[in-house]
Amino acid sequence: MSFELSPIDKAKFVAAKQATQYVQDGMKVGLGTGSTAAWLVKCLGEMVEKEGLKIKGVPTSTRTAELARDVGIEVISLDEAKWLDLTIDGTDEYDGNLNLIKGGGGALLQEKIVATASDQMIVIADASKHVETLGHFPLPIEVIPFGWQTTKTLVEETLIGLDVLGRQVSLRMNGDAPYYTDEGNHILDLHLNRIGNARQFSLVINQIPGVVENGLFIDICDIVVIGYGDGRVEVRDINAGSVEESRIDFVEADNLFADLND
């Protein structure tokens, strides 16, 4: 049965496909969470099946772990791995310095722990994720359930003294109930519109009692691989200061990806 990818899925696919070139036999690889990261896991699974690639994957969520096992990737915990060769993950936003907002998929805590336990972090994204200044996408912060409403109030009061345009804070919901992360915590989404000083913001917000972690990834990402709907790929390396372009051909009827849902 054949199928046709939408332009946005083509962009995600070619970015993920390009990123697999950084993965080598014997590596311990952090596997991100979200729709773009799912493309990566599928691509790596194809390499395991068809090319005999041998890697150990450390997933950043239970759903990524399930997908990795389904496509034949050996899954281990971060405690077993201790340190990773690289992590490949998606992002909700990235700026010109490759600073990120992550956590739209609800896995920001595990994603940040895994990314910082890696020699290199590679982000895969479509071109729409690039912004001049972070903050257009709501910034998630993970908070413990105990006293979360007090934590929310403290966050709102703290925002008054920070360089942001918006200050709306909302509890993320899962239907009629609060959303729970894999660690059993809640997520507060901060609708800021613009974050004037992301580094300062991250340090200040993490000092609030009840806040576990925030979705700002500052100085963590090394490379961003940007996919386009026409098959073009752009690779930006912040350390090398380079930008490279290439193109990937995709096969519309590749059944390996036909069942991948966002």
Coordinates of N, CA, C and O in Angstrom, one line a residue, residues 7-191:
P7 N 4.1 17.9 3.3 CA 5.3 18.6 3.3 C 6.0 18.7 4.6 O 7.2 18.6 4.7
I8 N 5.2 18.9 5.7 CA 5.8 19.0 7.0 C 6.5 17.6 7.4 O 7.5 17.6 8.0
D9 N 5.8 16.5 7.1 CA 6.4 15.2 7.4 C 7.6 14.9 6.5 O 8.5 14.2 7.0
K10 N 7.6 15.4 5.3 CA 8.8 15.2 4.4 C 10.0 16.0 5.1 O 11.1 15.5 5.1
A11 N 9.7 17.2 5.6 CA 10.8 17.9 6.2 C 11.3 17.2 7.5 O 12.5 17.2 7.7
K12 N 10.4 16.7 8.3 CA 10.8 15.9 9.5 C 11.6 14.7 9.1 O 12.7 14.4 9.7
F13 N 11.2 14.0 8.0 CA 11.8 12.8 7.6 C 13.2 13.0 7.1 O 14.2 12.4 7.5
V14 N 13.4 14.0 6.2 CA 14.7 14.3 5.7 C 15.7 14.8 6.8 O 16.9 14.4 6.7
A15 N 15.2 15.5 7.7 CA 16.1 16.0 8.8 C 16.5 14.7 9.7 O 17.7 14.6 10.0
A16 N 15.6 13.9 10.0 CA 15.9 12.7 10.7 C 16.9 11.8 10.0 O 17.8 11.2 10.5
K17 N 16.6 11.6 8.7 CA 17.5 10.7 7.8 C 18.9 11.3 7.8 O 19.8 10.5 7.9
Q18 N 19.0 12.6 7.6 CA 20.4 13.2 7.6 C 21.1 13.0 8.9 O 22.3 12.7 9.0
A19 N 20.3 13.1 10.0 CA 20.9 13.0 11.4 C 21.5 11.6 11.6 O 22.4 11.4 12.5
T20 N 20.9 10.6 11.0 CA 21.4 9.2 11.2 C 22.9 9.0 10.7 O 23.5 8.1 11.2
Q21 N 23.4 10.0 9.9 CA 24.8 9.9 9.5 C 25.7 10.1 10.6 O 26.9 9.7 10.5
Y22 N 25.3 10.6 11.7 CA 26.1 10.8 12.9 C 26.2 9.6 13.8 O 27.0 9.5 14.7
V23 N 25.4 8.6 13.5 CA 25.3 7.4 14.4 C 26.2 6.3 13.8 O 26.1 6.0 12.6
Q24 N 27.0 5.8 14.6 CA 27.9 4.7 14.2 C 27.8 3.5 15.1 O 27.3 3.5 16.2
D25 N 28.2 2.4 14.5 CA 28.2 1.1 15.3 C 28.8 1.2 16.6 O 29.9 1.8 16.8
G26 N 28.1 0.6 17.6 CA 28.6 0.6 19.0 C 28.3 1.8 19.8 O 28.7 1.8 21.0
M27 N 27.7 2.8 19.2 CA 27.4 4.0 20.0 C 26.2 3.8 21.0 O 25.3 2.9 20.8
K28 N 26.3 4.6 22.0 CA 25.1 4.7 22.9 C 24.5 6.1 22.6 O 25.1 7.1 22.7
V29 N 23.2 6.0 22.2 CA 22.5 7.1 21.6 C 21.3 7.5 22.4 O 20.4 6.6 22.7
G30 N 21.2 8.8 22.8 CA 19.9 9.3 23.4 C 18.9 9.5 22.4 O 19.1 10.1 21.3
L31 N 17.7 8.9 22.6 CA 16.6 9.0 21.6 C 15.5 10.0 22.2 O 14.9 9.7 23.2
G32 N 15.3 11.0 21.4 CA 14.3 12.0 21.9 C 12.9 11.6 21.8 O 12.5 10.5 21.4
T33 N 12.0 12.6 22.2 CA 10.6 12.3 22.2 C 9.9 13.4 21.3 O 10.3 14.5 21.3
G34 N 8.8 13.0 20.7 CA 8.0 13.8 19.8 C 8.0 13.3 18.4 O 8.6 12.3 18.1
S35 N 7.2 14.0 17.6 CA 6.9 13.5 16.2 C 8.2 13.5 15.4 O 8.4 12.5 14.6
T36 N 9.1 14.5 15.5 CA 10.3 14.5 14.6 C 11.2 13.4 15.1 O 11.9 12.7 14.3
A37 N 11.4 13.3 16.4 CA 12.3 12.2 17.0 C 11.8 10.8 16.7 O 12.6 9.9 16.5
A38 N 10.4 10.7 16.5 CA 9.9 9.4 16.1 C 10.4 9.0 14.7 O 10.6 7.8 14.4
W39 N 10.5 10.0 13.8 CA 11.0 9.7 12.5 C 12.4 9.2 12.6 O 12.8 8.2 11.9
L40 N 13.2 9.8 13.5 CA 14.6 9.3 13.7 C 14.6 7.9 14.2 O 15.4 7.1 13.7
V41 N 13.8 7.5 15.2 CA 13.8 6.2 15.7 C 13.4 5.2 14.6 O 14.0 4.1 14.4
K42 N 12.5 5.5 13.7 CA 12.1 4.7 12.6 C 13.3 4.5 11.6 O 13.5 3.4 11.1
C43 N 14.0 5.6 11.3 CA 15.1 5.6 10.4 C 16.2 4.7 11.0 O 16.8 3.9 10.3
L44 N 16.5 4.8 12.3 CA 17.5 4.0 12.9 C 17.1 2.5 12.9 O 17.9 1.6 12.8
G45 N 15.8 2.3 13.2 CA 15.3 0.9 13.1 C 15.5 0.3 11.8 O 15.8 -0.9 11.6
E46 N 15.3 1.1 10.7 CA 15.5 0.6 9.3 C 17.0 0.2 9.2 O 17.3 -0.8 8.5
M47 N 17.9 1.0 9.7 CA 19.3 0.7 9.6 C 19.7 -0.5 10.4 O 20.6 -1.3 10.0
V48 N 19.1 -0.7 11.6 CA 19.3 -2.0 12.4 C 18.9 -3.2 11.6 O 19.6 -4.2 11.5
E49 N 17.7 -3.1 10.9 CA 17.1 -4.2 10.2 C 17.9 -4.5 8.9 O 18.2 -5.7 8.6
K50 N 18.2 -3.5 8.1 CA 18.7 -3.7 6.8 C 20.3 -3.6 6.7 O 20.9 -4.2 5.8
E51 N 20.9 -2.9 7.6 CA 22.3 -2.7 7.6 C 23.1 -3.3 8.7 O 24.3 -3.3 8.8
G52 N 22.3 -3.9 9.7 CA 23.0 -4.5 10.8 C 23.6 -3.6 11.8 O 24.5 -3.9 12.6
L53 N 23.1 -2.3 11.8 CA 23.6 -1.3 12.8 C 23.4 -1.8 14.2 O 22.3 -2.3 14.5
K54 N 24.4 -1.7 15.0 CA 24.3 -2.1 16.4 C 24.6 -0.9 17.3 O 25.7 -0.4 17.4
I55 N 23.5 -0.5 18.0 CA 23.6 0.6 18.9 C 22.8 0.3 20.1 O 22.0 -0.7 20.1
K56 N 23.0 1.1 21.2 CA 22.2 1.0 22.4 C 21.5 2.3 22.5 O 22.1 3.4 22.6
G57 N 20.2 2.3 22.6 CA 19.4 3.5 22.7 C 18.9 3.8 24.1 O 18.5 2.9 24.8
V58 N 19.1 5.1 24.5 CA 18.5 5.5 25.8 C 17.4 6.4 25.5 O 17.6 7.6 25.1
P59 N 16.1 6.0 25.7 CA 15.0 6.8 25.4 C 14.7 7.8 26.4 O 15.0 7.7 27.6
T60 N 14.0 8.9 26.0 CA 13.7 10.0 26.9 C 12.2 10.0 27.4 O 11.8 10.9 28.0
S61 N 11.5 8.9 27.0 CA 10.1 8.8 27.5 C 9.7 7.3 27.3 O 10.4 6.5 26.6
T62 N 8.6 6.9 27.9 CA 8.2 5.5 27.8 C 7.7 5.3 26.4 O 7.9 4.2 25.8
R63 N 7.1 6.3 25.7 CA 6.6 6.1 24.4 C 7.7 5.9 23.4 O 7.6 5.1 22.4
T64 N 8.8 6.6 23.6 CA 10.0 6.5 22.7 C 10.6 5.1 23.0 O 11.0 4.4 22.0
A65 N 10.6 4.6 24.2 CA 11.2 3.3 24.5 C 10.4 2.2 23.8 O 10.9 1.3 23.2
E66 N 9.0 2.4 23.8 CA 8.2 1.4 23.1 C 8.4 1.4 21.6 O 8.5 0.3 21.0
L67 N 8.5 2.5 21.0 CA 8.8 2.6 19.6 C 10.2 2.0 19.3 O 10.3 1.3 18.3
A68 N 11.2 2.3 20.1 CA 12.5 1.8 19.8 C 12.5 0.3 19.8 O 13.1 -0.3 19.0
R69 N 11.9 -0.3 20.8 CA 11.9 -1.7 20.9 C 11.1 -2.3 19.7 O 11.5 -3.4 19.2
D70 N 10.0 -1.7 19.3 CA 9.2 -2.1 18.2 C 10.0 -2.2 16.9 O 9.8 -3.1 16.1
V71 N 11.0 -1.3 16.7 CA 11.8 -1.3 15.5 C 13.1 -2.0 15.6 O 14.0 -1.9 14.7
G72 N 13.3 -2.7 16.7 CA 14.5 -3.5 16.9 C 15.7 -2.9 17.5 O 16.8 -3.5 17.5
I73 N 15.6 -1.7 18.1 CA 16.7 -1.0 18.8 C 16.9 -1.5 20.2 O 15.9 -1.6 20.9
E74 N 18.1 -1.9 20.6 CA 18.3 -2.3 22.0 C 18.2 -1.1 22.9 O 18.8 -0.1 22.7
V75 N 17.3 -1.2 23.9 CA 17.0 -0.1 24.8 C 17.7 -0.4 26.2 O 17.5 -1.5 26.7
I76 N 18.4 0.6 26.7 CA 19.0 0.5 28.0 C 18.7 1.8 28.7 O 18.3 2.8 28.2
S77 N 18.9 1.8 30.0 CA 18.6 3.0 30.8 C 19.9 3.9 30.9 O 21.0 3.4 30.5
L78 N 19.7 5.1 31.3 CA 20.8 6.0 31.4 C 21.8 5.5 32.5 O 23.0 5.7 32.3
D79 N 21.3 4.9 33.5 CA 22.1 4.4 34.6 C 23.0 3.3 34.0 O 24.2 3.2 34.4
E80 N 22.5 2.5 33.1 CA 23.3 1.4 32.5 C 24.3 2.0 31.6 O 25.5 1.6 31.5
A81 N 23.9 3.0 30.8 CA 24.8 3.6 29.8 C 25.9 4.5 30.5 O 27.0 4.6 30.0
K82 N 25.5 5.2 31.6 CA 26.4 6.1 32.3 C 26.7 7.4 31.5 O 26.6 8.5 32.0
W83 N 27.1 7.3 30.3 CA 27.4 8.4 29.4 C 27.1 8.0 28.0 O 27.3 6.9 27.6
L84 N 26.7 9.0 27.2 CA 26.3 8.7 25.8 C 27.2 9.4 24.8 O 27.8 10.5 25.1
D85 N 27.3 8.8 23.6 CA 28.1 9.4 22.5 C 27.3 10.6 22.0 O 28.0 11.6 21.7
L86 N 26.1 10.5 21.8 CA 25.3 11.6 21.3 C 23.8 11.4 21.6 O 23.4 10.3 21.9
T87 N 23.1 12.5 21.6 CA 21.6 12.5 21.7 C 21.1 13.2 20.5 O 21.6 14.2 20.1
I88 N 20.0 12.6 19.9 CA 19.3 13.2 18.8 C 17.9 13.4 19.2 O 17.2 12.5 19.6
D89 N 17.4 14.7 19.1 CA 16.1 15.0 19.6 C 15.5 16.1 18.7 O 16.2 16.8 18.0
G90 N 14.2 16.3 18.8 CA 13.5 17.4 18.2 C 13.5 18.6 19.0 O 14.1 18.7 20.1
T91 N 12.8 19.7 18.6 CA 12.7 20.9 19.4 C 11.4 21.6 19.0 O 10.8 21.4 18.0
D92 N 10.9 22.4 19.9 CA 9.8 23.3 19.7 C 10.2 24.6 19.1 O 9.4 25.2 18.3
E93 N 11.4 25.1 19.5 CA 11.9 26.3 18.9 C 13.5 26.3 19.0 O 14.0 25.6 19.9
Y94 N 14.1 27.0 18.1 CA 15.6 27.2 18.3 C 15.9 28.5 17.7 O 15.3 29.0 16.8
D95 N 16.9 29.2 18.3 CA 17.3 30.5 17.8 C 18.7 30.4 17.1 O 19.2 29.3 16.9
G96 N 19.2 31.5 16.8 CA 20.5 31.6 16.0 C 21.7 31.0 16.7 O 22.7 30.6 16.1
N97 N 21.6 31.0 18.1 CA 22.7 30.4 18.9 C 22.4 29.0 19.2 O 23.2 28.4 20.1
L98 N 21.4 28.4 18.6 CA 21.0 27.0 18.9 C 20.6 26.7 20.3 O 20.7 25.6 20.8
N99 N 20.1 27.8 20.9 CA 19.3 27.6 22.2 C 17.9 27.2 21.9 O 17.4 27.6 20.9
L100 N 17.3 26.4 22.8 CA 16.1 25.7 22.4 C 15.0 26.0 23.5 O 15.3 26.3 24.6
I101 N 13.7 25.8 23.0 CA 12.6 25.5 23.9 C 12.1 24.1 23.6 O 11.8 23.8 22.4
K102 N 12.1 23.3 24.6 CA 11.6 21.9 24.5 C 10.6 21.6 25.6 O 10.5 22.3 26.5
G103 N 9.9 20.5 25.4 CA 8.9 20.1 26.4 C 7.5 20.1 25.9 O 6.6 19.7 26.7
G104 N 7.3 20.4 24.6 CA 5.9 20.3 24.1 C 5.3 18.9 24.2 O 4.1 18.8 24.3
G105 N 6.2 17.9 24.1 CA 5.7 16.5 24.3 C 5.7 16.0 25.7 O 5.3 14.9 25.9
G106 N 6.0 16.9 26.6 CA 5.9 16.5 28.1 C 7.1 15.8 28.6 O 7.0 15.2 29.7
A107 N 8.2 15.7 27.9 CA 9.4 14.9 28.4 C 10.6 15.7 28.7 O 11.7 15.2 28.6
L108 N 10.4 17.0 29.0 CA 11.6 17.9 29.1 C 12.6 17.5 30.1 O 13.8 17.7 29.9
L109 N 12.2 16.9 31.2 CA 13.1 16.6 32.3 C 14.1 15.5 31.8 O 15.3 15.6 31.9
Q110 N 13.5 14.4 31.4 CA 14.3 13.3 30.9 C 15.2 13.7 29.7 O 16.3 13.4 29.5
E111 N 14.6 14.6 28.8 CA 15.3 15.0 27.6 C 16.5 15.8 28.0 O 17.6 15.7 27.4
K112 N 16.4 16.7 29.0 CA 17.5 17.5 29.4 C 18.6 16.7 30.1 O 19.8 16.9 29.9
I113 N 18.2 15.8 31.0 CA 19.1 14.9 31.6 C 19.9 14.1 30.6 O 21.2 14.0 30.7
V114 N 19.2 13.5 29.7 CA 19.9 12.7 28.7 C 20.8 13.5 27.8 O 22.0 13.2 27.5
A115 N 20.3 14.7 27.4 CA 21.1 15.5 26.5 C 22.4 16.0 27.1 O 23.5 16.1 26.5
T116 N 22.3 16.4 28.4 CA 23.5 16.9 29.1 C 24.5 15.7 29.5 O 25.6 16.0 29.9
A117 N 24.0 14.5 29.4 CA 24.9 13.3 29.7 C 25.5 12.8 28.4 O 25.8 11.6 28.3
S118 N 25.6 13.6 27.3 CA 26.0 13.2 26.0 C 27.2 14.0 25.6 O 27.3 15.2 25.9
D119 N 28.1 13.4 24.8 CA 29.2 14.2 24.2 C 28.7 15.2 23.2 O 29.3 16.3 23.0
Q120 N 27.6 14.9 22.6 CA 27.1 15.8 21.5 C 25.5 15.7 21.5 O 25.0 14.7 21.7
M121 N 24.9 16.9 21.3 CA 23.4 16.9 21.1 C 23.1 17.4 19.7 O 23.6 18.5 19.3
I122 N 22.4 16.6 18.9 CA 22.0 17.0 17.6 C 20.4 17.2 17.6 O 19.7 16.3 18.1
V123 N 20.0 18.3 17.1 CA 18.6 18.6 17.1 C 18.1 18.5 15.6 O 18.7 19.0 14.7
I124 N 17.0 17.8 15.4 CA 16.3 17.7 14.1 C 15.0 18.5 14.1 O 14.3 18.4 15.1
A125 N 14.8 19.3 13.1 CA 13.6 20.1 13.1 C 13.3 20.5 11.6 O 14.1 20.4 10.7
D126 N 12.0 20.9 11.5 CA 11.6 21.6 10.2 C 11.9 23.1 10.3 O 12.1 23.6 11.4
A127 N 11.9 23.8 9.2 CA 12.3 25.2 9.2 C 11.4 26.1 10.0 O 11.9 27.1 10.4
S128 N 10.2 25.7 10.3 CA 9.3 26.5 11.0 C 9.7 26.7 12.5 O 9.1 27.6 13.1
K129 N 10.6 25.9 13.0 CA 11.0 25.9 14.4 C 12.0 27.0 14.7 O 12.3 27.3 15.8
H130 N 12.5 27.7 13.6 CA 13.5 28.7 13.9 C 12.8 30.0 14.2 O 11.8 30.5 13.6
V131 N 13.3 30.7 15.3 CA 12.8 32.0 15.7 C 14.0 32.9 16.0 O 15.1 32.5 16.3
E132 N 13.7 34.2 15.9 CA 14.8 35.2 16.2 C 15.0 35.3 17.7 O 16.2 35.4 18.2
T133 N 13.9 35.2 18.5 CA 14.0 35.3 19.9 C 13.1 34.2 20.5 O 11.9 34.1 20.1
L134 N 13.6 33.4 21.5 CA 12.8 32.4 22.1 C 11.6 32.9 22.8 O 11.6 34.0 23.3
G135 N 10.5 32.1 22.8 CA 9.3 32.5 23.6 C 8.0 32.5 22.9 O 7.0 32.6 23.5
H136 N 8.1 32.3 21.6 CA 6.8 32.2 20.8 C 6.1 31.0 21.2 O 4.8 31.0 21.4
F137 N 6.8 29.9 21.4 CA 6.2 28.6 21.8 C 6.1 28.7 23.4 O 7.1 29.1 24.0
P138 N 5.0 28.3 23.9 CA 4.9 28.3 25.4 C 6.0 27.5 26.1 O 6.3 26.4 25.7
L139 N 6.6 28.1 27.1 CA 7.7 27.5 27.8 C 7.2 26.5 28.8 O 6.5 27.0 29.8
P140 N 7.5 25.2 28.7 CA 7.0 24.3 29.8 C 8.0 24.3 31.0 O 9.2 24.4 30.8
I141 N 7.4 24.2 32.2 CA 8.2 23.9 33.3 C 7.6 22.8 34.1 O 6.3 22.7 34.2
E142 N 8.4 21.9 34.5 CA 7.9 20.7 35.3 C 7.9 21.0 36.7 O 8.9 21.5 37.3
V143 N 6.7 20.8 37.4 CA 6.6 21.1 38.8 C 6.0 19.9 39.5 O 5.3 19.1 38.9
I144 N 6.4 19.7 40.8 CA 5.8 18.6 41.6 C 4.3 18.9 41.9 O 3.9 20.0 42.0
P145 N 3.5 17.8 42.0 CA 2.1 18.0 42.2 C 1.8 18.7 43.6 O 0.8 19.5 43.7
F146 N 2.6 18.4 44.6 CA 2.4 19.0 45.9 C 2.5 20.5 45.9 O 3.5 21.0 45.5
G147 N 1.4 21.2 46.2 CA 1.4 22.6 46.3 C 1.6 23.3 44.9 O 2.1 24.4 44.9
W148 N 1.1 22.6 43.8 CA 1.4 23.2 42.5 C 0.8 24.5 42.3 O 1.3 25.4 41.6
Q149 N -0.4 24.8 42.9 CA -1.0 26.1 42.8 C -0.2 27.2 43.4 O -0.1 28.3 42.9
T150 N 0.5 26.9 44.6 CA 1.4 27.8 45.2 C 2.6 28.1 44.3 O 3.0 29.2 44.1
T151 N 3.1 27.0 43.7 CA 4.2 27.1 42.8 C 3.8 28.0 41.6 O 4.6 28.9 41.2
K152 N 2.6 27.8 41.1 CA 2.1 28.6 40.0 C 2.1 30.1 40.4 O 2.5 31.0 39.6
T153 N 1.6 30.4 41.6 CA 1.5 31.8 42.0 C 2.9 32.4 42.1 O 3.2 33.5 41.7
L154 N 3.9 31.6 42.7 CA 5.2 32.1 42.8 C 5.9 32.3 41.4 O 6.6 33.3 41.2
V155 N 5.5 31.5 40.4 CA 6.0 31.7 39.1 C 5.5 33.0 38.5 O 6.2 33.8 37.9
E156 N 4.2 33.2 38.7 CA 3.5 34.4 38.2 C 4.1 35.7 38.8 O 4.4 36.7 38.1
E157 N 4.4 35.6 40.1 CA 5.0 36.8 40.7 C 6.5 37.0 40.2 O 6.9 38.1 40.1
T158 N 7.2 35.9 40.0 CA 8.6 36.0 39.5 C 8.6 36.6 38.1 O 9.5 37.4 37.8
L159 N 7.6 36.3 37.3 CA 7.6 36.8 35.9 C 7.5 38.3 35.8 O 8.0 38.9 34.8
I160 N 7.0 38.9 36.8 CA 6.9 40.4 36.8 C 8.2 41.1 36.7 O 8.4 42.1 36.1
G161 N 9.2 40.4 37.3 CA 10.6 41.0 37.3 C 11.5 40.6 36.2 O 12.7 40.9 36.2
L162 N 10.9 39.8 35.3 CA 11.8 39.2 34.2 C 11.4 39.9 32.9 O 10.3 40.4 32.7
D163 N 12.3 39.8 31.9 CA 12.2 40.4 30.6 C 11.4 39.5 29.7 O 11.9 38.8 28.8
V164 N 10.0 39.6 29.8 CA 9.1 38.8 29.0 C 8.0 39.7 28.6 O 7.7 40.7 29.2
L165 N 7.3 39.3 27.5 CA 6.2 40.1 27.0 C 4.8 39.6 27.6 O 3.9 40.4 27.8
G166 N 4.7 38.3 27.8 CA 3.5 37.7 28.4 C 3.7 37.1 29.7 O 4.9 36.7 30.0
R167 N 2.7 36.9 30.5 CA 2.8 36.3 31.8 C 1.7 35.3 32.1 O 1.5 35.0 33.3
Q168 N 1.0 34.8 31.1 CA 0.0 33.9 31.4 C 0.6 32.5 31.7 O 1.5 32.1 31.0
V169 N 0.1 31.9 32.8 CA 0.6 30.6 33.2 C -0.6 29.6 33.3 O -1.6 29.9 33.9
S170 N -0.5 28.5 32.6 CA -1.6 27.5 32.6 C -1.1 26.1 33.0 O 0.0 25.7 32.6
L171 N -1.9 25.4 33.7 CA -1.6 24.0 34.0 C -1.9 23.1 32.8 O -3.0 23.2 32.2
R172 N -1.0 22.3 32.3 CA -1.3 21.4 31.2 C -2.2 20.3 31.6 O -2.1 19.7 32.6
M173 N -3.2 20.1 30.7 CA -4.3 19.2 31.0 C -4.2 18.0 30.0 O -3.7 18.1 28.9
N174 N -4.7 16.9 30.5 CA -4.9 15.7 29.7 C -6.4 15.3 29.7 O -6.8 14.6 30.6
G175 N -7.1 15.9 28.8 CA -8.6 15.9 28.9 C -9.1 16.7 30.0 O -8.8 17.9 30.1
D176 N -9.8 16.1 31.0 CA -10.3 16.8 32.1 C -9.4 16.8 33.3 O -9.8 17.3 34.4
A177 N -8.3 16.0 33.2 CA -7.4 15.9 34.4 C -6.1 16.5 34.1 O -5.7 16.7 32.9
P178 N -5.3 16.8 35.1 CA -4.0 17.4 34.9 C -3.1 16.4 34.2 O -3.2 15.2 34.4
Y179 N -2.2 16.9 33.3 CA -1.2 16.0 32.6 C -0.2 15.6 33.6 O 0.3 16.4 34.5
Y180 N 0.2 14.3 33.6 CA 1.3 13.8 34.4 C 2.5 13.4 33.5 O 2.3 12.7 32.5
T181 N 3.7 13.8 33.9 CA 4.9 13.3 33.2 C 5.2 11.9 33.6 O 4.6 11.3 34.5
D182 N 6.2 11.4 33.0 CA 6.7 10.0 33.3 C 7.2 9.9 34.8 O 7.2 8.9 35.4
E183 N 7.6 11.1 35.3 CA 8.1 11.1 36.7 C 6.9 11.4 37.7 O 7.2 11.6 38.9
G184 N 5.7 11.6 37.2 CA 4.5 11.8 38.0 C 4.4 13.3 38.4 O 3.7 13.6 39.4
N185 N 5.0 14.2 37.6 CA 4.9 15.6 37.9 C 3.9 16.3 36.9 O 3.4 15.7 36.0
H186 N 3.5 17.5 37.2 CA 2.7 18.4 36.4 C 3.6 19.2 35.5 O 4.8 19.4 35.8
I187 N 3.0 19.8 34.5 CA 3.6 20.8 33.7 C 2.8 22.1 33.7 O 1.6 22.1 33.4
L188 N 3.5 23.2 33.9 CA 3.0 24.5 33.7 C 3.5 25.1 32.4 O 4.7 25.1 32.2
D189 N 2.6 25.6 31.6 CA 3.0 26.2 30.3 C 3.0 27.7 30.5 O 2.0 28.3 30.8
L190 N 4.1 28.3 30.2 CA 4.3 29.8 30.4 C 4.2 30.5 29.0 O 5.0 30.2 28.1
H191 N 3.2 31.3 28.8 CA 2.9 32.0 27.6 C 3.6 33.3 27.6 O 3.0 34.3 28.1

